[in-house]
Short mmCIF file of C-alpha atoms and ligand atoms in Angstrom, two decimals:
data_model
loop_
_atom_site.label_atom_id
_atom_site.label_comp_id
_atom_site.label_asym_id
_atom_site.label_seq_id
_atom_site.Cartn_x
_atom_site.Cartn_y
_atom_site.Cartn_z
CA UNK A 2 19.50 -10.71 29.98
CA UNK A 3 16.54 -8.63 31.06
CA UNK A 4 13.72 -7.36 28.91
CA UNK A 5 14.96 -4.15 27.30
CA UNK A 6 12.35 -2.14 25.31
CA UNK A 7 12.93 0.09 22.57
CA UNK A 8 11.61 3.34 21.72
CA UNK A 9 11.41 5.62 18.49
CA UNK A 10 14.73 6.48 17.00
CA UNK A 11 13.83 10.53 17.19
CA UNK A 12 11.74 13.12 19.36
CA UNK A 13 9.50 14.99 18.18
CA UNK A 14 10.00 18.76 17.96
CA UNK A 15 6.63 20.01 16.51
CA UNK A 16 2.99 19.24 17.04
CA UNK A 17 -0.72 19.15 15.43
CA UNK A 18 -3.62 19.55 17.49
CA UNK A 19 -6.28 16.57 17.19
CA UNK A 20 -9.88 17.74 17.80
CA UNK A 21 -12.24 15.31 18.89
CA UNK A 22 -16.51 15.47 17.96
CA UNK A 23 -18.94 14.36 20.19
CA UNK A 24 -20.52 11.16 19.60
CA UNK A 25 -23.85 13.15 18.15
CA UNK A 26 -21.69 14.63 15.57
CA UNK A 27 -19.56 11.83 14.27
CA UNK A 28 -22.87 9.85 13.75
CA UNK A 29 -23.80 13.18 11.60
CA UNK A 30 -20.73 13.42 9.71
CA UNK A 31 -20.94 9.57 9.26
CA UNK A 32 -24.19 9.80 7.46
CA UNK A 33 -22.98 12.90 5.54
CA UNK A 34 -20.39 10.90 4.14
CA UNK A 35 -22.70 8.21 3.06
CA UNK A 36 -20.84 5.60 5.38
CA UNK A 37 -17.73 6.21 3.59
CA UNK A 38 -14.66 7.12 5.17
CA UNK A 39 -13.02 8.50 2.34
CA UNK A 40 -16.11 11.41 2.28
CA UNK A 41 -15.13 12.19 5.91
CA UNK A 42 -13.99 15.87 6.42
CA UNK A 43 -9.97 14.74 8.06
CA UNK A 44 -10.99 17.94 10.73
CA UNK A 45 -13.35 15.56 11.86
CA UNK A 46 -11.89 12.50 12.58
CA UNK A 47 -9.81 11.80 15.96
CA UNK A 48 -7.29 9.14 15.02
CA UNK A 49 -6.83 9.18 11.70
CA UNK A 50 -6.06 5.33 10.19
CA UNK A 51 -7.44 5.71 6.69
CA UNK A 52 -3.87 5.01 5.16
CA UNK A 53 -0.14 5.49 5.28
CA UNK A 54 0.07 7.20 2.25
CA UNK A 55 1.04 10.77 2.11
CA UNK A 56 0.37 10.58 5.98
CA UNK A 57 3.89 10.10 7.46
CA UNK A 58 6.11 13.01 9.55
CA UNK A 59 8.89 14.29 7.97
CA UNK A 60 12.12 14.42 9.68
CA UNK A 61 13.96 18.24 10.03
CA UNK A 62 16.20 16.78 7.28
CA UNK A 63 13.75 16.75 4.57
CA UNK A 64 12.06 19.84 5.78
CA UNK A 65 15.87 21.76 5.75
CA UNK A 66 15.52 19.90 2.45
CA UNK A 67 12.38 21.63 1.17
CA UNK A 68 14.44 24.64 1.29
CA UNK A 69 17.14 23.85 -1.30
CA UNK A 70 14.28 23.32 -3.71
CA UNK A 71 15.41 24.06 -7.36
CA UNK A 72 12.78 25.11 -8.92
CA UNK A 73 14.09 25.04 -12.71
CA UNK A 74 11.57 23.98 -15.40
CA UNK A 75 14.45 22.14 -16.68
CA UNK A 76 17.56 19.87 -14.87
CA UNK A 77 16.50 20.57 -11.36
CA UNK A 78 19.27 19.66 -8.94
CA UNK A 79 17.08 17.97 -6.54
CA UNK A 80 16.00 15.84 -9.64
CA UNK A 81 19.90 14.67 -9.88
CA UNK A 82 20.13 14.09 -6.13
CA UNK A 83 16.97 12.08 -6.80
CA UNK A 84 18.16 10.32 -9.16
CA UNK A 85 21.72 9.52 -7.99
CA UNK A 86 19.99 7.88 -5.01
CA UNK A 87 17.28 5.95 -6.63
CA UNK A 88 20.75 4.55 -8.60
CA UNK A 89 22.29 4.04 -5.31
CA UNK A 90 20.22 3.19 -2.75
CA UNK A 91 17.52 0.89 -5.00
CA UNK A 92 19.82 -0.25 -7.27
CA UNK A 93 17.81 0.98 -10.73
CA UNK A 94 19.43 2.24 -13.73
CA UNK A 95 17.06 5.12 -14.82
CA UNK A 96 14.59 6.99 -13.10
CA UNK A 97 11.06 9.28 -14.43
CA UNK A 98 9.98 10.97 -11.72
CA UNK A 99 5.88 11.44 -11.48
CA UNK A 100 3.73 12.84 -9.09
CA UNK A 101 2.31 9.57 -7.45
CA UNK A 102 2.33 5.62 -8.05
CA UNK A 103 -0.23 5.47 -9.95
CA UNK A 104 1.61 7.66 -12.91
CA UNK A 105 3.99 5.35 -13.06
CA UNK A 106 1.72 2.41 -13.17
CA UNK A 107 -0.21 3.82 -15.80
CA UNK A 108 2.84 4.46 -18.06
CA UNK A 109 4.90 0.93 -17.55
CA UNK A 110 0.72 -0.29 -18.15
CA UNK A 111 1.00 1.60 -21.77
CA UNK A 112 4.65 0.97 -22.52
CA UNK A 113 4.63 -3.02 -22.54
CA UNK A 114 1.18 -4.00 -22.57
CA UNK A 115 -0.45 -5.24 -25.55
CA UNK A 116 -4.51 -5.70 -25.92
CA UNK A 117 -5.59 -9.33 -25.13
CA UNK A 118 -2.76 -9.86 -23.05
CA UNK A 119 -2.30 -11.18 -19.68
CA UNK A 120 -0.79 -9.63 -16.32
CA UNK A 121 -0.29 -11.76 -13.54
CA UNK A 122 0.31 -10.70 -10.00
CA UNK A 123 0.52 -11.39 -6.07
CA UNK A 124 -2.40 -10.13 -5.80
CA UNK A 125 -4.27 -7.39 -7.34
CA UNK A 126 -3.52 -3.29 -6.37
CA UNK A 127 -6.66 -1.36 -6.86
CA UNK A 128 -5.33 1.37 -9.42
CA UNK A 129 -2.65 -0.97 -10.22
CA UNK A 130 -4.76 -3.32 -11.80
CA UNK A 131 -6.95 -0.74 -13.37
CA UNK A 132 -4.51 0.55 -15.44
CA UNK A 133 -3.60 -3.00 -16.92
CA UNK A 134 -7.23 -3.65 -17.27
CA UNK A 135 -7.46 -0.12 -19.25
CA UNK A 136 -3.73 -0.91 -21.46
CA UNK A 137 -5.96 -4.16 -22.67
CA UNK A 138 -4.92 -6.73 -19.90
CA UNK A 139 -7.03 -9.14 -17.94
CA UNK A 140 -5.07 -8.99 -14.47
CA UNK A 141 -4.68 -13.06 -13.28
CA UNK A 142 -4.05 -13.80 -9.23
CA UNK A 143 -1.25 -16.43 -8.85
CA UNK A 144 -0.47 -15.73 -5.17
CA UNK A 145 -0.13 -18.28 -2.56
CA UNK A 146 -3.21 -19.86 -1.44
CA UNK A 147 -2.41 -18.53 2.59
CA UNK A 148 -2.77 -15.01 1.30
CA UNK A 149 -6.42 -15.20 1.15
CA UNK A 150 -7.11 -16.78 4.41
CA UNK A 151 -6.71 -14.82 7.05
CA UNK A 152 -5.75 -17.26 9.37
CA UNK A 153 -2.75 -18.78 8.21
CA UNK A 154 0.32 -17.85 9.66
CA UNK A 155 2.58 -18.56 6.74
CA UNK A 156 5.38 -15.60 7.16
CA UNK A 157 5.50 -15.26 3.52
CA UNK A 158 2.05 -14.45 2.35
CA UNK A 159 3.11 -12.35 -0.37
CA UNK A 160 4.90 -15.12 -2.29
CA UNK A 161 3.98 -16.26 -5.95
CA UNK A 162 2.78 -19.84 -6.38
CA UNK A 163 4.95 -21.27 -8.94
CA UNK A 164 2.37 -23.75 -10.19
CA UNK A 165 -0.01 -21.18 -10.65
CA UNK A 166 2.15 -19.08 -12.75
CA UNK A 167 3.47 -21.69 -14.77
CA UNK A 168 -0.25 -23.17 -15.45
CA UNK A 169 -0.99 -19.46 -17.01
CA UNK A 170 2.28 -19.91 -18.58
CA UNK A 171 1.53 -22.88 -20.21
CA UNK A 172 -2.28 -22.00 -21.03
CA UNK A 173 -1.63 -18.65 -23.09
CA UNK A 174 1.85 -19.05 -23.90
CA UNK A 175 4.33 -16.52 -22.52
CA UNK A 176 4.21 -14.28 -25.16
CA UNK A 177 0.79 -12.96 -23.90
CA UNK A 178 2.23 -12.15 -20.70
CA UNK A 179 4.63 -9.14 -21.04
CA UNK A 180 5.60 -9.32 -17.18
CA UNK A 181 4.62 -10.53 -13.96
CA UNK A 182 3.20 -7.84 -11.39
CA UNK A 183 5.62 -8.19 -8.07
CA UNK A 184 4.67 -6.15 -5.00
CA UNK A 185 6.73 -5.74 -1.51
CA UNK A 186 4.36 -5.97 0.98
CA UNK A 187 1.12 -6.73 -0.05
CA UNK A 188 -1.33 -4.47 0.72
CA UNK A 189 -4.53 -6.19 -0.15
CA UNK A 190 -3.36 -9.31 1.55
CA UNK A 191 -2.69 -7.40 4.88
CA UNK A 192 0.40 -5.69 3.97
CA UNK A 193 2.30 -9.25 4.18
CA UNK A 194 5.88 -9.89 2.43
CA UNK A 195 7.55 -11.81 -0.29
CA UNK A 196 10.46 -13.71 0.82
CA UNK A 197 13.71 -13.33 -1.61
CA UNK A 198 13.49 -17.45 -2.10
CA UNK A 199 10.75 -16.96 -3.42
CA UNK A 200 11.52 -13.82 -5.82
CA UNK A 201 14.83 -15.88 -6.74
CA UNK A 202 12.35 -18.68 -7.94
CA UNK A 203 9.98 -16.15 -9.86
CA UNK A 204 12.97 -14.87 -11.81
CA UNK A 205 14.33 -18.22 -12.44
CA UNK A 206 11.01 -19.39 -14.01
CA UNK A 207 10.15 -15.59 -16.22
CA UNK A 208 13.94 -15.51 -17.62
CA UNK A 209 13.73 -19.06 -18.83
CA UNK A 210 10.30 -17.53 -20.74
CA UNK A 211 11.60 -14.02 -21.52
CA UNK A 212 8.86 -12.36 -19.54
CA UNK A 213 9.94 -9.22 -17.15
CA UNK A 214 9.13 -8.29 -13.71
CA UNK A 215 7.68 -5.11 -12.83
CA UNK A 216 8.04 -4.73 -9.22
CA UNK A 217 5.26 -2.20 -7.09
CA UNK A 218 8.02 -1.29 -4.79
CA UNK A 219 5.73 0.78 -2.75
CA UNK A 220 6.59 -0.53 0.69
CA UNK A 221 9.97 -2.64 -0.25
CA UNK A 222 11.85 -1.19 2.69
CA UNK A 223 9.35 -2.48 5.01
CA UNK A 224 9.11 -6.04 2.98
CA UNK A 225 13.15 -5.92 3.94
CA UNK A 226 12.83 -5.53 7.04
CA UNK A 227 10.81 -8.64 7.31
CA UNK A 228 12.65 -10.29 5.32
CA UNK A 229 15.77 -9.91 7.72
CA UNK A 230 13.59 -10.82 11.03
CA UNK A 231 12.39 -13.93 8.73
CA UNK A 232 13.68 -15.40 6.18
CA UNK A 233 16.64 -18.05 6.81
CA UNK A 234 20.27 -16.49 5.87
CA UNK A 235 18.97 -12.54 5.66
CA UNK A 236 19.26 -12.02 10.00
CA UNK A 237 23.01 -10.42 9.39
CA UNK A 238 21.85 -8.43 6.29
CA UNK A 239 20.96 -4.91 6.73
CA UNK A 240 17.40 -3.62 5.38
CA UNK A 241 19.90 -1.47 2.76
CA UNK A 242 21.49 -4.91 1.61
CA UNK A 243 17.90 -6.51 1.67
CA UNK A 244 16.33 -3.69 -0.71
CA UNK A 245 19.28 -4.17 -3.27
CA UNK A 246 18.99 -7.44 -3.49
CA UNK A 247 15.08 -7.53 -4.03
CA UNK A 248 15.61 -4.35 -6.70
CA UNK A 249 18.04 -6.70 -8.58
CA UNK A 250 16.15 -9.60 -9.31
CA UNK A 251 13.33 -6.75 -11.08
CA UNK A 252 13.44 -5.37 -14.30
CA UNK A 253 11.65 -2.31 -14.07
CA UNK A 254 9.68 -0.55 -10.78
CA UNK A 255 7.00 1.90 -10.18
CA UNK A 256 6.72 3.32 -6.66
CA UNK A 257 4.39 5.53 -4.59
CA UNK A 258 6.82 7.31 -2.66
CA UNK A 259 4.17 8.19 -0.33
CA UNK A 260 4.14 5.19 1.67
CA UNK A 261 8.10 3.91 2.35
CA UNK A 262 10.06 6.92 1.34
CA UNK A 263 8.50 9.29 4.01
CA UNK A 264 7.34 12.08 1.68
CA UNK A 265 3.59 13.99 1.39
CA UNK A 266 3.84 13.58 -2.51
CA UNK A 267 5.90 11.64 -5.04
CA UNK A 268 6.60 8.47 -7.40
CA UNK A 269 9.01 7.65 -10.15
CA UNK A 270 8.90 4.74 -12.43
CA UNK A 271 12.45 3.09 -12.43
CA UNK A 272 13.84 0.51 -15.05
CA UNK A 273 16.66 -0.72 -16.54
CA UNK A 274 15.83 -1.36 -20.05
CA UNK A 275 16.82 1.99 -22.20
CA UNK A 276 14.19 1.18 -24.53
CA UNK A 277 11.35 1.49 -22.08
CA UNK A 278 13.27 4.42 -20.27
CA UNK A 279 13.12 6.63 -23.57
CA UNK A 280 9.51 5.64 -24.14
CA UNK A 281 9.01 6.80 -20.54
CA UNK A 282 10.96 9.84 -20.69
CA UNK A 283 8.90 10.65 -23.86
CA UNK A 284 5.68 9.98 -22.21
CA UNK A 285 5.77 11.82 -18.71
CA UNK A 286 6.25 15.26 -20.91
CA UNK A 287 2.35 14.22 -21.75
CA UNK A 288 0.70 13.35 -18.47
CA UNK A 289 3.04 14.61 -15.63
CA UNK A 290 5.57 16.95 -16.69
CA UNK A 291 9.09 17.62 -18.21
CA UNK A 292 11.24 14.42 -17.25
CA UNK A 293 13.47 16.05 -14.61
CA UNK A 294 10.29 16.86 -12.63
CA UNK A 295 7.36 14.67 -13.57
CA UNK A 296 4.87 16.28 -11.86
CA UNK A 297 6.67 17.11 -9.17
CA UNK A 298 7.97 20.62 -7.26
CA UNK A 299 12.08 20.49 -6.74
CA UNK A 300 11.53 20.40 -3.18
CA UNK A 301 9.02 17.89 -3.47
CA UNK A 302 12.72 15.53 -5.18
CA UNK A 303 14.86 16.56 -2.56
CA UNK A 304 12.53 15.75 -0.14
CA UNK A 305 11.86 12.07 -1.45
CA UNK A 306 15.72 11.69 -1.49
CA UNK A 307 16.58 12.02 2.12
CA UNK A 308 13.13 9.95 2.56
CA UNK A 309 14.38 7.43 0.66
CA UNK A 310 17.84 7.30 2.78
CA UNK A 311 15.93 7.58 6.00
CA UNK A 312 13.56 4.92 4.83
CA UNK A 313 16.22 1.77 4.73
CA UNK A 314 17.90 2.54 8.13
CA UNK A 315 17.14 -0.55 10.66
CA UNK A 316 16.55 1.24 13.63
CA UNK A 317 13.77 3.09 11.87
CA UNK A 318 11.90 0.16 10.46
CA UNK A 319 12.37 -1.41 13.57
CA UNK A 320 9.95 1.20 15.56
CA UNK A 321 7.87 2.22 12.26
CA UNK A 322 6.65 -1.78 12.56
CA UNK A 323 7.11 -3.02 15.88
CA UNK A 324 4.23 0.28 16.39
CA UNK A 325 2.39 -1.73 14.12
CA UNK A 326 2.73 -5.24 15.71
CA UNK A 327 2.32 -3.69 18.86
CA UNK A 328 -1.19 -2.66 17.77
CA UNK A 329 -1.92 -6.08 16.40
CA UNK A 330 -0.75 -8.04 19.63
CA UNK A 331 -2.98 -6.24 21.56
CA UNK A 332 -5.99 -6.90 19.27
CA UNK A 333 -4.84 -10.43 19.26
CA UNK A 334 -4.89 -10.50 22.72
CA UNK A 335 -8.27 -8.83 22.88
CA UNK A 336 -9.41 -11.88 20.83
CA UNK A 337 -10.42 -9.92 18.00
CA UNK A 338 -10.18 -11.15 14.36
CA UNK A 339 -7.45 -9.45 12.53
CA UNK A 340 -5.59 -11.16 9.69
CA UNK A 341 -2.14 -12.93 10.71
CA UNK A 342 0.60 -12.83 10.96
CA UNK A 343 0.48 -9.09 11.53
CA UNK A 344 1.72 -7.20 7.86
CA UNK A 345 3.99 -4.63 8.23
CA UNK A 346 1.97 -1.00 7.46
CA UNK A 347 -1.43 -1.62 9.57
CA UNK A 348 -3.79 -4.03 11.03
CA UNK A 349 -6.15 -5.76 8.92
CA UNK A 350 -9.84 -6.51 10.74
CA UNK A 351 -11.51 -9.65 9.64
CA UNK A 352 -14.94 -7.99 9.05
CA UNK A 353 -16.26 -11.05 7.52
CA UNK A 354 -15.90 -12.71 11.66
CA UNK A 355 -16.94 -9.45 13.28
CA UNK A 356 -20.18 -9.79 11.43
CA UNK A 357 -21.04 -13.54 10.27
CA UNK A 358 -24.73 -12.33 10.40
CA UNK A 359 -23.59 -10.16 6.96
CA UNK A 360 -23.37 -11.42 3.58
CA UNK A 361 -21.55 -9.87 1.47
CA UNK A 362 -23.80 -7.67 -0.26
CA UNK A 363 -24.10 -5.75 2.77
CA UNK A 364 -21.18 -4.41 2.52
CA UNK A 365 -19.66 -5.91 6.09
CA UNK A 366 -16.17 -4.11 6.01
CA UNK A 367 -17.98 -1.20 5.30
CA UNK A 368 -20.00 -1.53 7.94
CA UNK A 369 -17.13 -2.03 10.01
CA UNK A 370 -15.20 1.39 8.92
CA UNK A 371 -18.41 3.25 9.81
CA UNK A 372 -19.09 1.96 13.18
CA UNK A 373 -15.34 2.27 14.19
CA UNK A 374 -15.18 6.09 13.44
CA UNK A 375 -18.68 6.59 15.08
CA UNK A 376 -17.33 4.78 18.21
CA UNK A 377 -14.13 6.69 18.49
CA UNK A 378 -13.74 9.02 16.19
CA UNK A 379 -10.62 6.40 14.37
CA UNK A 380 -11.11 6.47 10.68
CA UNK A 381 -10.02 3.40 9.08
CA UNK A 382 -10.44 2.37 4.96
CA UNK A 383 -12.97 -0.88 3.30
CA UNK A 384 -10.76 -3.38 1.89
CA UNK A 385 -13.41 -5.82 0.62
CA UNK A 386 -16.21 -6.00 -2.14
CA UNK A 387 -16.52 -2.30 -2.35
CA UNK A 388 -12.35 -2.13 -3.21
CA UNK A 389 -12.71 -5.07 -5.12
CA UNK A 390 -15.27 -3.52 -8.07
CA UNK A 391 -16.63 -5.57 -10.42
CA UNK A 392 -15.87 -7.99 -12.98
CA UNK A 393 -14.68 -5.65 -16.39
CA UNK A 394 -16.62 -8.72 -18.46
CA UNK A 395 -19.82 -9.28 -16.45
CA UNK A 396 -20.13 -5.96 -14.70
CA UNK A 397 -20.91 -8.62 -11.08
CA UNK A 398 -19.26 -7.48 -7.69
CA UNK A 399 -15.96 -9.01 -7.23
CA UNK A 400 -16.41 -10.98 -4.56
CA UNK A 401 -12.66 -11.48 -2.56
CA UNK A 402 -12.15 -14.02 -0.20
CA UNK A 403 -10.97 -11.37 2.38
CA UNK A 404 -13.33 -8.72 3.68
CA UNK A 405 -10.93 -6.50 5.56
CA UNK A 406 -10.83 -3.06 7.31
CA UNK A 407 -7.58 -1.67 7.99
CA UNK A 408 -5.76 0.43 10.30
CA UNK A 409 -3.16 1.82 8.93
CA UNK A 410 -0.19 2.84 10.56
CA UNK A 411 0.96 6.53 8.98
CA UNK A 412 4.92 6.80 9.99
CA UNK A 413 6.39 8.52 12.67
CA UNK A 414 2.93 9.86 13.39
CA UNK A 415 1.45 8.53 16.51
CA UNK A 416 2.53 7.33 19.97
CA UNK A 417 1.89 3.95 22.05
CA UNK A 418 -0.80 5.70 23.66
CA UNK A 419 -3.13 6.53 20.26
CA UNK A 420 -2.31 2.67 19.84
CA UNK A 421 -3.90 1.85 22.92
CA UNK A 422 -6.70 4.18 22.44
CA UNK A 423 -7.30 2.82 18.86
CA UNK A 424 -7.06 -1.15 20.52
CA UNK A 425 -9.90 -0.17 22.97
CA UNK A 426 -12.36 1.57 20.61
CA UNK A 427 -12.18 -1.75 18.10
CA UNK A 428 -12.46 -4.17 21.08
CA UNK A 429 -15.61 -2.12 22.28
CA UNK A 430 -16.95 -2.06 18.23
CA UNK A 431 -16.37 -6.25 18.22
CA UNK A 432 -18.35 -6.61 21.50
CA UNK A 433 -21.28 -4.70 20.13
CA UNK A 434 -20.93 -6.53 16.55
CA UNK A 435 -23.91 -8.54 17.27
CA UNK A 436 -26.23 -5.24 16.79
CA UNK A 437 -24.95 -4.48 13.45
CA UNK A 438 -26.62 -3.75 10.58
CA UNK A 439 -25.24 -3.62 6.93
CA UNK A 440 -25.47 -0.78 4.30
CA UNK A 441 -26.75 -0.50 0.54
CA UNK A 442 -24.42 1.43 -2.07
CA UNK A 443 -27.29 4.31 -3.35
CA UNK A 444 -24.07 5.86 -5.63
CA UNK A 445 -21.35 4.02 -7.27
CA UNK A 446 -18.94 5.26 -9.21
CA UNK A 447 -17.29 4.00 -12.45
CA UNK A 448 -13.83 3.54 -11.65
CA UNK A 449 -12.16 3.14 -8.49
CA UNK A 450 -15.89 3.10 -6.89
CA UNK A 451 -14.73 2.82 -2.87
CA UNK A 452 -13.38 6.54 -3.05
CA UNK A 453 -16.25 7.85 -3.92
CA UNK A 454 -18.94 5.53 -3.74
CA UNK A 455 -21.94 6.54 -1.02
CA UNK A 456 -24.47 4.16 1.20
CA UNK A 457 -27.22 4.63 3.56
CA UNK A 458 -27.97 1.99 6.55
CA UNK A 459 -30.44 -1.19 5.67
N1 F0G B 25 0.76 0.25 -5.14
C1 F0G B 25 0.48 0.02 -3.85
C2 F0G B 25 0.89 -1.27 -3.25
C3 F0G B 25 -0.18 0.98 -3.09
O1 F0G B 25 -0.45 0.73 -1.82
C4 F0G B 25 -0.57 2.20 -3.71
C5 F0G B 25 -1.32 3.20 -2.97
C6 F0G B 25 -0.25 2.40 -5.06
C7 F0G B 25 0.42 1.41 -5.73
C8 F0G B 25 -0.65 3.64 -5.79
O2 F0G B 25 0.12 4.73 -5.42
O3 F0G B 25 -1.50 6.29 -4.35
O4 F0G B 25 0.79 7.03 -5.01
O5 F0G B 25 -0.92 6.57 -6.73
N2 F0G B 25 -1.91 2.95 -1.89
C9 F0G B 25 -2.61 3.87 -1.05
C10 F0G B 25 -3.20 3.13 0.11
C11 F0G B 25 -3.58 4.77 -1.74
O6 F0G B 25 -3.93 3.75 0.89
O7 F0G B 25 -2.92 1.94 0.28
P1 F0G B 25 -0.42 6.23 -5.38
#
C-alpha cells in the first residue's frame, strides 16, 4: 500500500495573530527577564513552547459549553456532568474539583501523609514533590535507571524499578510509606510512559504491603496512547479502554486538567476511598472553594467535561503526538541531542551535549532557553538544576542527571509549518553552541525558584 499521511482531525475556524520582535528587541526583553523565560512578556515571544499547560485550543464544543455555565454557589450542573464523566470515562469513584493540579496535590499531600514519612515516585514533579516535602515527606526516586539517560531508547521510561521500591520497602518498613507517587507520562523524564506491565507489577508488590497508589494522571490519555502503539497485547485496545485500565489499578488521582483534558483552567483530585473523599470534600471548602466548584467557574466544569471526552478519542491523540514526533524526527535528523525515544507532550534538548564546555553551575539548560528565544523568538522552559532546587536538608543544588530544555507541544495549537520553523531555529542555536556562555542566578527564590528566579550572563 502507498504512504498515506494523516492530518489533524478538525479545521480551524478562528485565529490569533503572532507578532514577531526584531532580533535587537528579543535580546532586550531577554535581559529584562533575567534569562528566564518564565519573566518573558507572552506578547513578545513568536512561537510560544514554554508548556502545554493551559495552552491548548478548545474545540466549538467546549466553547458552546462555556455557555451552559451554571453558575450556582452550590450543586452546579456542570459540576454533575463533571463528575458523571470523571466516573465514566476515568473510572474513579469520587471527584473534588480544584482549580489546578497542584490543589489537589497539596490536599492528597495533607490527607495521608504523616511527618518522617517516605513518598516514593517515578520521578519527582516539581510542585508535586514540594507539597510532600512540606506534608513532612522526604520524596525517594525509584524509577528505571533508562529514565535518566537520555539516550536509551527503552519505550517504557516511565516504569518503576521493582528492586528499588522494594529496597525502600524493606529499609523503612512500609508503614512509613503511605503510597507510591505514579505519573502517566513523565514529564521530567521527557514526557515518557509507564507501560500497564509494569503498573500491574507496582500494584502487585504495594497491595501485598498495604501501601496505595496515588496516580498524577496529568497526561494519562497521552501515556494510553503509547501504550496502545507499544506495549505487547494493548494494539486492539482503544486509548478509552487503555485509560480505564491504568485508572483501575490506582487508588486515588490528582490531575491538572490543563494539560490532557484540553481546558485553560482546572483539576480535581479523584479517589475511591470514602474516607479520604470526606476529608477532601471537607478540605477544598478551605483552600479552593465549596466542593461542587473547587475553585472553579461552572463553565470552567463543563468545559473540562467535553475536554475530557475529546481527550481519549484515537484519532486525536494520534495528530496531538505524531505533531510532536514529527518535531523530534526532524531534530533527530538534524543530529541534534534531544532525549529518546521522543515523549509524548514536547521535545526534550539535551543541554548538557549542546554545551559540554558548561558545568553545571552555569546553568547550561538555561542557557539554552535564552539563546533559543533570542534566535527565533521560540520560548521554551529549563528543566535542569534550576527546576531541580536544592536539597530541603543541606540547602546544595540538586544536581539531576538530565539537563533538559523543552519544547512543548500546546494542543491543537500550531501547524507543521511552526514545527519546521521551530526545527530550524534550534538546529541554527546547536551550530553556534560552541560560542556560548553560561549565566549566574543574582535572585533565587524560596520555593519553586525556576519561575521566578533571575540571572545575568558570566
Ligand atoms: N503534575 C504534572 C506531571 C505536571 O506536569 C503538572 C504541571 C502538575 C502536576 C501541576 O499541575 O500546573 O495544574 O498545578 N505542569 C506544568 C508544566 C506546569 O509546564 O509541565 P498544575
Amino acid at each position: 500500500m502507498k504512504k498515506r499521511s494523516w492530518a489533524e482531525p478538525y479545521k480551524i475556524k478562528m485565529v490569533e495573530p503572532l507578532k514577531m520582535l526584531s532580533k535587537q528587541e528579543r535580546l532586550k526583553a531577554i535581559k529584562d527577564a533575567g534569562y528566564n523565560t518564565f519573566l518573558l512578556r507572552s506578547e513578545d515571544v513568536y512561537i510560544d513552547l514554554l508548556t502545554d499547560s493551559g495552552t491548548s485550543a478548545m474545540s466549538d464544543r467546549q466553547w458552546a459549553g462555556m455557555m451552559l455555565g451554571d453558575e450556582a454557589y452550590a450543586g452546579s450542573r456542570n459540576f454533575y456532568h463533571l463528575e458523571e464523566t470523571v466516573q465514566n470515562v476515568y473510572g474513579y469513584k469520587h471527584l473534588v474539583p480544584t482549580h489546578q493540579g497542584r490543589a489537589a496535590e497539596h490536599m492528597i499531600s495533607k490527607i495521608l501523609i504523616k511527618k518522617g514519612d517516605f513518598i516514593p515516585g517515578n520521578m519527582y514533579f516539581t510542585t508535586t514533590k514540594l507539597h510532600q516535602e512540606m506534608a513532612g515527606a522526604k520524596f525517594v526516586d525509584v524509577i528505571v535507571d533508562e529514565a535518566h539517560d537520555p539516550n536509551s531508547e527503552y519505550p517504557f521510561k516511565g516504569d518503576i524499578d521493582l528492586n528499588k521500591l522494594q529496597a525502600l520497602i524493606d529499609k523503612v518498613g512500609a508503614d512509613k510509606i503511605p503510597y507510591v507517587a505514579m505519573a502517566t507520562t513523565v514529564n521530567m523524564a521527557g514526557g515518557q510512559p509507564i507501560s500497564l506491565g509494569n503498573l500491574k507489577a507496582v500494584r502487585e508488590l504495594t497491595q501485598k504491603h498495604g501501601i496505595d497508589i496515588v496516580h498524577d494522571m496529568t497526561r494519562v490519555a497521552e501515556n494510553a496512547y503509547m501504550i496502545q502503539q507499544k506495549e505487547a497485547g494493548y494494539q486492539d485496545k482503544t486509548v478509552a479502554e487503555i485509560v480505564k485500565e491504568i485508572n483501575l489499578l490506582t487508588d486515588h488521582a490528582t490531575m491538572s486538567a490543563k494539560k490532557d483534558a484540553l481546558v485553560n483552567i482546572g483539576g480535581f483530585l479523584a479517589t475511591n476511598d470514602p474516607e479520604v473523599f470526606q476529608e477532601a470534600r471537607n478540605m477544598v471548602v478551605v483552600y479552593e472553594g465549596l466542593h461542587t466548584y473547587g475553585g472553579l467557574a461552572g463553565r470552567d466544569m463543563e468545559a473540562m467535561a467535553i475536554g475530557i471526552k475529546e481527550s481519549v478519542a484515537d484519532g486525536h491523540q494520534r495528530a496531538r503526538i505524531g505533531q510532536v514526533q514529527y518535531l523530534g524526527d526532524l531534530l533527530l535528523k538534524a543530529g541534534v541531542p534531544i532525549v529518546k525515544p521522543v515523549g509524548t507532550h514536547g521535545v526534550f534538548l539535551d543541554a548538557k551535549a549542546f554545551y559540554p564546555q558548561l558545568t553545571q553551575d552555569e546553568f547550561p539548560a538555561q542557557t539554552l532557553a535564552a539563546e533559543l528565544y533570542v534566535d527565533s523568538g521560540v520560548r521554551a522552559m529549563e528543566r535542569g538544576v534550576v527546576s531541580a532546587g536544592r536539597n530541603a536538608e543541606t540547602g546544595k543544588h540538586n544536581y539531576p542527571k538530565l539537563e533538559l530544555v523543552r519544547l512543548t507541544i500546546p494542543r491543537r495549537v500550531y501547524t507543521q509549518a511552526h514545527m519546521d520553523v521551530v526545527a530550524e531555529s534550534v538546529i541554527e542555536v546547536y551550530e553556534k553552541a560552541k560560542e556560548a556562555s553560561g549565566l549566574k542566578m543574582v535572585y533565587e527564590p524560596k520555593y519553586l525558584r525556576f519561575f521566578q528566579a533571575r540571572f545575568e550572563k558570566l
